[in-house]
Amino acid sequence: MSTTKTAPAGARTDAPSAGVRIADWADGRLGIYNFRFLIRKVFPDHWSFMFGEIALYSFIVLLLTGVWLTMFFDPSMTEVVYEGTHAPLHGVPMSRAYESTIEISFDVRGGLLIRQLHHWSALIMIGALCIHTLRHFLTGSFRKPREANWLIGFMLLVLVTLEGFLGYSLPDDLLSGTGLRIAEGVTLAIPLVGTYLAMFLFGGEYPGHDVIGRFYSFHILLVPGIILALVTVHLILVFYHKHTQFRGPARTEQNVVGQPLLPHYTAKAGGFFFLVTGLLALLAGIAQINPVWRVGPYRAEQISQGSQPDWYMGFLEGALRAMPAWEFVLPGGYTVNMGVLLPAVVLPTVMMLVIALWPFLEAWVTGDQREHHLLDRPRDHPTRTAFGIAFVSLYLVLFFGGANDVLAESFHLSLNAITWAVRFGFFVVPALTYIITKRICLALQRRERDELLHGRETGRIRRLPHGEFVEVHEPLDRWHEYTLLAREDYKPLPKPRAEHDGVRNPGYRKQMLRYRFSRWLYGGNIAKPTAQELEHGALEHGDHAPHGPGSSGGHAAIGAQRSSAVDQESDQSLN
């Protein structure tokens, strides 16, 4: 009796290699073959998407260098007398935290390089996150279904900024101690709970003996753990919702045009990681940052001239310097310090709420419940773009206000004149920036409309038979034309009626508020040319085939004429 069985179709008939056996072993325990769909996950290709990658790669460098630094840093505030290798500090009393920072810089092999690499990575990460957030805001990628991911990104920006401040404070040098003193004053200005929070942070009256140890625990454990968890969820949601992309031929709300995860995107992302790491290492090696040995250890009765925080806290410093001294006493003897409360507590809170809640405000105003996977160009949404750039200008005004003493000394100007310029600029500069930015966006819309109707200016002058000189215009290529026509026309909501057939509208006030906001958001936008206007423009150029939206030769015809070029692309389009 034979026991021989025929192998099923598709089964291996030869002995598997060692790599295959390892893969089979891992699949039997982890189910890795079930994730093979990720290999073909498509990512669009655009330069603006790189800022998120820069932030992520900087975060990886931060984690690696931070783990290394924890092996040498001592977060104790116990007072010691320095007798190390840096002669100018011999005999100076200091905390153990400051002493260990000096030892890392001068006595540990490669310590100064790692310290500076850690610091530069933090600055670059926060900067990349700010630009990344601005890119999402200007292109409208926060719309459904990405509102939750927008909030996660916002929380990441806040936490990374807090993490940077905590790490900046750990060396206990005179400069970081000045920042801690400001933080203590801001905490005390919070009504009702400020005193208790300050006592909790500092372990008693300022400066206390526990603040460095507590900040150290937050800096290496609590905040990084939350950031790592949020980054993981953020990336999972990016995979789940699929990546956004700019409008163009073959790009729809249902697909993604780009390159697959393996091997194209992985190879590019891996190379970009090493480029970012190399640039950070170059900065750490040639650009000195935070030389704590020059300012000395912190003493509560001392302050260094020209004290400046890291750039991401500059707006808070500027707001505090620009705000006039203003306080009043409530009945019962309770003092409210508005000179600190308004610029350092109320203003940052309002700024953060505006950033966090904007997607929900825009969705409420428009009533738009559709899913959006195609991005707007900034010029397509002039009000949103103008508001975002005005927000940035406000930040920059306060940022330069935080350096009023340095500017006054460097340019031989009056300190008071700079402070008053910042106070006026706080109100004037954002308003002017808003107006100018919106006018630029509308001008660009008008220019594109003119290009669609009359073609592109060539700079060539032709004389007509009757003597008139005209400039020759060329029709746009179909690719560019399709991209311009693909933008969405945003229009304000219709004005609600107070009553209908003698019956009062119960939701009139709410509808009127939405109407006014929609007029602010979308009023004045330049509409795309109609099909009749495009057909008339085509006849002027000798093209008798209509190609406007809504005509028989609309977007589909334009896309069809470019289909051969699209088919030749190496990029792939997957649902």
PDB file of C-alpha atoms in Angstrom, residues 290-439:
ATOM      1  CA  ASN A 290      24.107  76.695  24.604  1.00  0.00           C
ATOM      2  CA  PRO A 291      27.676  77.038  25.983  1.00  0.00           C
ATOM      3  CA  VAL A 292      26.632  76.799  29.635  1.00  0.00           C
ATOM      4  CA  TRP A 293      30.195  77.279  30.914  1.00  0.00           C
ATOM      5  CA  ARG A 294      30.213  80.884  29.662  1.00  0.00           C
ATOM      6  CA  VAL A 295      27.278  82.084  31.794  1.00  0.00           C
ATOM      7  CA  GLY A 296      28.034  80.124  34.956  1.00  0.00           C
ATOM      8  CA  PRO A 297      25.711  78.390  37.428  1.00  0.00           C
ATOM      9  CA  TYR A 298      22.332  79.812  38.347  1.00  0.00           C
ATOM     10  CA  ARG A 299      22.004  82.207  41.246  1.00  0.00           C
ATOM     11  CA  ALA A 300      18.623  83.684  42.118  1.00  0.00           C
ATOM     12  CA  GLU A 301      20.106  87.142  42.682  1.00  0.00           C
ATOM     13  CA  GLN A 302      21.899  87.246  39.303  1.00  0.00           C
ATOM     14  CA  ILE A 303      20.826  87.599  35.682  1.00  0.00           C
ATOM     15  CA  SER A 304      22.805  87.609  32.446  1.00  0.00           C
ATOM     16  CA  GLN A 305      22.565  90.607  30.107  1.00  0.00           C
ATOM     17  CA  GLY A 306      20.938  89.852  26.750  1.00  0.00           C
ATOM     18  CA  SER A 307      19.206  86.715  27.974  1.00  0.00           C
ATOM     19  CA  GLN A 308      17.382  85.014  25.103  1.00  0.00           C
ATOM     20  CA  PRO A 309      15.391  81.768  25.191  1.00  0.00           C
ATOM     21  CA  ASP A 310      15.353  79.183  22.427  1.00  0.00           C
ATOM     22  CA  TRP A 311      13.483  80.492  19.391  1.00  0.00           C
ATOM     23  CA  TYR A 312      10.225  78.626  20.038  1.00  0.00           C
ATOM     24  CA  MET A 313       9.731  80.505  23.328  1.00  0.00           C
ATOM     25  CA  GLY A 314      10.665  83.876  21.841  1.00  0.00           C
ATOM     26  CA  PHE A 315       7.038  84.930  21.229  1.00  0.00           C
ATOM     27  CA  LEU A 316       6.219  84.463  24.927  1.00  0.00           C
ATOM     28  CA  GLU A 317       9.239  86.533  25.936  1.00  0.00           C
ATOM     29  CA  GLY A 318       8.237  89.264  23.506  1.00  0.00           C
ATOM     30  CA  ALA A 319       4.653  89.353  24.774  1.00  0.00           C
ATOM     31  CA  LEU A 320       5.868  89.758  28.348  1.00  0.00           C
ATOM     32  CA  ARG A 321       8.266  92.552  27.423  1.00  0.00           C
ATOM     33  CA  ALA A 322       5.695  94.445  25.352  1.00  0.00           C
ATOM     34  CA  MET A 323       2.852  94.256  27.877  1.00  0.00           C
ATOM     35  CA  PRO A 324       2.657  97.333  30.132  1.00  0.00           C
ATOM     36  CA  ALA A 325       2.704  96.829  33.884  1.00  0.00           C
ATOM     37  CA  TRP A 326      -0.924  96.453  34.911  1.00  0.00           C
ATOM     38  CA  GLU A 327      -2.352  94.958  38.059  1.00  0.00           C
ATOM     39  CA  PHE A 328      -5.302  95.502  40.358  1.00  0.00           C
ATOM     40  CA  VAL A 329      -6.373  94.253  43.765  1.00  0.00           C
ATOM     41  CA  LEU A 330      -9.676  92.456  44.232  1.00  0.00           C
ATOM     42  CA  PRO A 331     -11.728  92.796  47.389  1.00  0.00           C
ATOM     43  CA  GLY A 332     -10.073  90.685  50.040  1.00  0.00           C
ATOM     44  CA  GLY A 333      -6.562  91.707  49.085  1.00  0.00           C
ATOM     45  CA  TYR A 334      -6.086  89.323  46.125  1.00  0.00           C
ATOM     46  CA  THR A 335      -3.743  90.846  43.489  1.00  0.00           C
ATOM     47  CA  VAL A 336      -4.315  90.060  39.819  1.00  0.00           C
ATOM     48  CA  ASN A 337      -1.182  90.710  37.756  1.00  0.00           C
ATOM     49  CA  MET A 338      -2.589  91.413  34.277  1.00  0.00           C
ATOM     50  CA  GLY A 339       0.887  92.362  33.053  1.00  0.00           C
ATOM     51  CA  VAL A 340       1.798  88.670  33.208  1.00  0.00           C
ATOM     52  CA  LEU A 341      -1.595  86.958  33.016  1.00  0.00           C
ATOM     53  CA  LEU A 342      -2.647  88.473  29.665  1.00  0.00           C
ATOM     54  CA  PRO A 343       0.571  87.999  27.616  1.00  0.00           C
ATOM     55  CA  ALA A 344       1.787  84.719  29.142  1.00  0.00           C
ATOM     56  CA  VAL A 345      -1.439  82.830  29.947  1.00  0.00           C
ATOM     57  CA  VAL A 346      -4.429  84.299  28.092  1.00  0.00           C
ATOM     58  CA  LEU A 347      -2.693  85.103  24.771  1.00  0.00           C
ATOM     59  CA  PRO A 348      -0.995  81.676  24.290  1.00  0.00           C
ATOM     60  CA  THR A 349      -4.223  79.923  25.310  1.00  0.00           C
ATOM     61  CA  VAL A 350      -6.246  81.876  22.738  1.00  0.00           C
ATOM     62  CA  MET A 351      -3.619  81.219  20.049  1.00  0.00           C
ATOM     63  CA  MET A 352      -3.656  77.487  20.772  1.00  0.00           C
ATOM     64  CA  LEU A 353      -7.466  77.316  20.799  1.00  0.00           C
ATOM     65  CA  VAL A 354      -7.635  79.037  17.414  1.00  0.00           C
ATOM     66  CA  ILE A 355      -5.214  76.490  15.944  1.00  0.00           C
ATOM     67  CA  ALA A 356      -6.941  73.487  17.527  1.00  0.00           C
ATOM     68  CA  LEU A 357     -10.541  74.450  16.761  1.00  0.00           C
ATOM     69  CA  TRP A 358     -10.188  75.895  13.254  1.00  0.00           C
ATOM     70  CA  PRO A 359     -11.194  72.637  11.445  1.00  0.00           C
ATOM     71  CA  PHE A 360     -14.401  72.443  13.450  1.00  0.00           C
ATOM     72  CA  LEU A 361     -15.153  76.149  12.905  1.00  0.00           C
ATOM     73  CA  GLU A 362     -14.713  75.809   9.145  1.00  0.00           C
ATOM     74  CA  ALA A 363     -16.822  72.628   9.015  1.00  0.00           C
ATOM     75  CA  TRP A 364     -19.592  74.312  11.028  1.00  0.00           C
ATOM     76  CA  VAL A 365     -19.602  77.395   8.827  1.00  0.00           C
ATOM     77  CA  THR A 366     -19.691  75.491   5.549  1.00  0.00           C
ATOM     78  CA  GLY A 367     -21.785  72.531   6.694  1.00  0.00           C
ATOM     79  CA  ASP A 368     -19.477  70.380   4.564  1.00  0.00           C
ATOM     80  CA  GLN A 369     -19.629  66.715   5.627  1.00  0.00           C
ATOM     81  CA  ARG A 370     -17.785  65.275   2.617  1.00  0.00           C
ATOM     82  CA  GLU A 371     -14.468  63.468   2.880  1.00  0.00           C
ATOM     83  CA  HIS A 372     -11.568  65.450   1.429  1.00  0.00           C
ATOM     84  CA  HIS A 373      -8.391  63.789   0.188  1.00  0.00           C
ATOM     85  CA  LEU A 374      -7.399  66.421  -2.390  1.00  0.00           C
ATOM     86  CA  LEU A 375      -5.556  69.475  -1.123  1.00  0.00           C
ATOM     87  CA  ASP A 376      -6.217  73.130  -1.821  1.00  0.00           C
ATOM     88  CA  ARG A 377      -3.458  75.368  -3.031  1.00  0.00           C
ATOM     89  CA  PRO A 378      -3.097  78.325  -0.662  1.00  0.00           C
ATOM     90  CA  ARG A 379      -4.319  80.736  -3.342  1.00  0.00           C
ATOM     91  CA  ASP A 380      -7.544  78.726  -3.746  1.00  0.00           C
ATOM     92  CA  HIS A 381      -8.647  79.705  -0.230  1.00  0.00           C
ATOM     93  CA  PRO A 382      -7.558  83.362   0.148  1.00  0.00           C
ATOM     94  CA  THR A 383      -9.161  84.063   3.549  1.00  0.00           C
ATOM     95  CA  ARG A 384      -7.758  80.977   5.221  1.00  0.00           C
ATOM     96  CA  THR A 385      -4.320  81.649   3.754  1.00  0.00           C
ATOM     97  CA  ALA A 386      -4.407  85.311   4.765  1.00  0.00           C
ATOM     98  CA  PHE A 387      -5.451  84.377   8.301  1.00  0.00           C
ATOM     99  CA  GLY A 388      -2.652  81.804   8.603  1.00  0.00           C
ATOM    100  CA  ILE A 389       0.035  84.181   7.348  1.00  0.00           C
ATOM    101  CA  ALA A 390      -1.289  86.945   9.631  1.00  0.00           C
ATOM    102  CA  PHE A 391      -0.995  84.495  12.526  1.00  0.00           C
ATOM    103  CA  VAL A 392       2.637  83.858  11.573  1.00  0.00           C
ATOM    104  CA  SER A 393       3.290  87.616  11.356  1.00  0.00           C
ATOM    105  CA  LEU A 394       1.883  88.078  14.868  1.00  0.00           C
ATOM    106  CA  TYR A 395       4.246  85.385  16.109  1.00  0.00           C
ATOM    107  CA  LEU A 396       7.211  87.076  14.414  1.00  0.00           C
ATOM    108  CA  VAL A 397       6.359  90.501  15.867  1.00  0.00           C
ATOM    109  CA  LEU A 398       6.378  89.027  19.370  1.00  0.00           C
ATOM    110  CA  PHE A 399       9.494  86.991  18.563  1.00  0.00           C
ATOM    111  CA  PHE A 400      11.497  90.095  17.659  1.00  0.00           C
ATOM    112  CA  GLY A 401       9.984  91.881  20.637  1.00  0.00           C
ATOM    113  CA  GLY A 402      11.635  89.277  22.852  1.00  0.00           C
ATOM    114  CA  ALA A 403      15.008  90.486  21.576  1.00  0.00           C
ATOM    115  CA  ASN A 404      14.384  94.213  22.055  1.00  0.00           C
ATOM    116  CA  ASP A 405      17.507  94.672  24.195  1.00  0.00           C
ATOM    117  CA  VAL A 406      19.713  92.833  21.694  1.00  0.00           C
ATOM    118  CA  LEU A 407      18.243  94.810  18.785  1.00  0.00           C
ATOM    119  CA  ALA A 408      18.684  98.083  20.643  1.00  0.00           C
ATOM    120  CA  GLU A 409      22.345  97.347  21.381  1.00  0.00           C
ATOM    121  CA  SER A 410      23.164  95.932  17.928  1.00  0.00           C
ATOM    122  CA  PHE A 411      21.538  98.711  15.899  1.00  0.00           C
ATOM    123  CA  HIS A 412      22.013 101.580  18.381  1.00  0.00           C
ATOM    124  CA  LEU A 413      18.289 102.157  18.777  1.00  0.00           C
ATOM    125  CA  SER A 414      16.152 103.184  21.703  1.00  0.00           C
ATOM    126  CA  LEU A 415      14.892 100.256  23.781  1.00  0.00           C
ATOM    127  CA  ASN A 416      11.674 102.102  24.523  1.00  0.00           C
ATOM    128  CA  ALA A 417      11.142 102.899  20.832  1.00  0.00           C
ATOM    129  CA  ILE A 418      11.474  99.204  19.927  1.00  0.00           C
ATOM    130  CA  THR A 419       9.063  98.231  22.702  1.00  0.00           C
ATOM    131  CA  TRP A 420       6.464 100.727  21.482  1.00  0.00           C
ATOM    132  CA  ALA A 421       6.993  99.530  17.904  1.00  0.00           C
ATOM    133  CA  VAL A 422       6.200  95.992  19.063  1.00  0.00           C
ATOM    134  CA  ARG A 423       3.059  97.212  20.854  1.00  0.00           C
ATOM    135  CA  PHE A 424       1.783  98.955  17.735  1.00  0.00           C
ATOM    136  CA  GLY A 425       2.978  96.121  15.502  1.00  0.00           C
ATOM    137  CA  PHE A 426       0.967  93.621  17.551  1.00  0.00           C
ATOM    138  CA  PHE A 427      -2.209  95.179  16.155  1.00  0.00           C
ATOM    139  CA  VAL A 428      -1.064  96.712  12.851  1.00  0.00           C
ATOM    140  CA  VAL A 429       1.249  94.121  11.287  1.00  0.00           C
ATOM    141  CA  PRO A 430      -1.192  91.153  11.327  1.00  0.00           C
ATOM    142  CA  ALA A 431      -3.963  93.345   9.869  1.00  0.00           C
ATOM    143  CA  LEU A 432      -1.737  94.595   7.032  1.00  0.00           C
ATOM    144  CA  THR A 433      -0.388  91.095   6.422  1.00  0.00           C
ATOM    145  CA  TYR A 434      -3.918  89.740   6.205  1.00  0.00           C
ATOM    146  CA  ILE A 435      -5.003  92.363   3.654  1.00  0.00           C
ATOM    147  CA  ILE A 436      -1.884  92.054   1.499  1.00  0.00           C
ATOM    148  CA  THR A 437      -1.903  88.233   1.508  1.00  0.00           C
ATOM    149  CA  LYS A 438      -5.565  88.055   0.552  1.00  0.00           C
ATOM    150  CA  ARG A 439      -5.077  90.539  -2.281  1.00  0.00           C
TER     151      ARG A 439
END
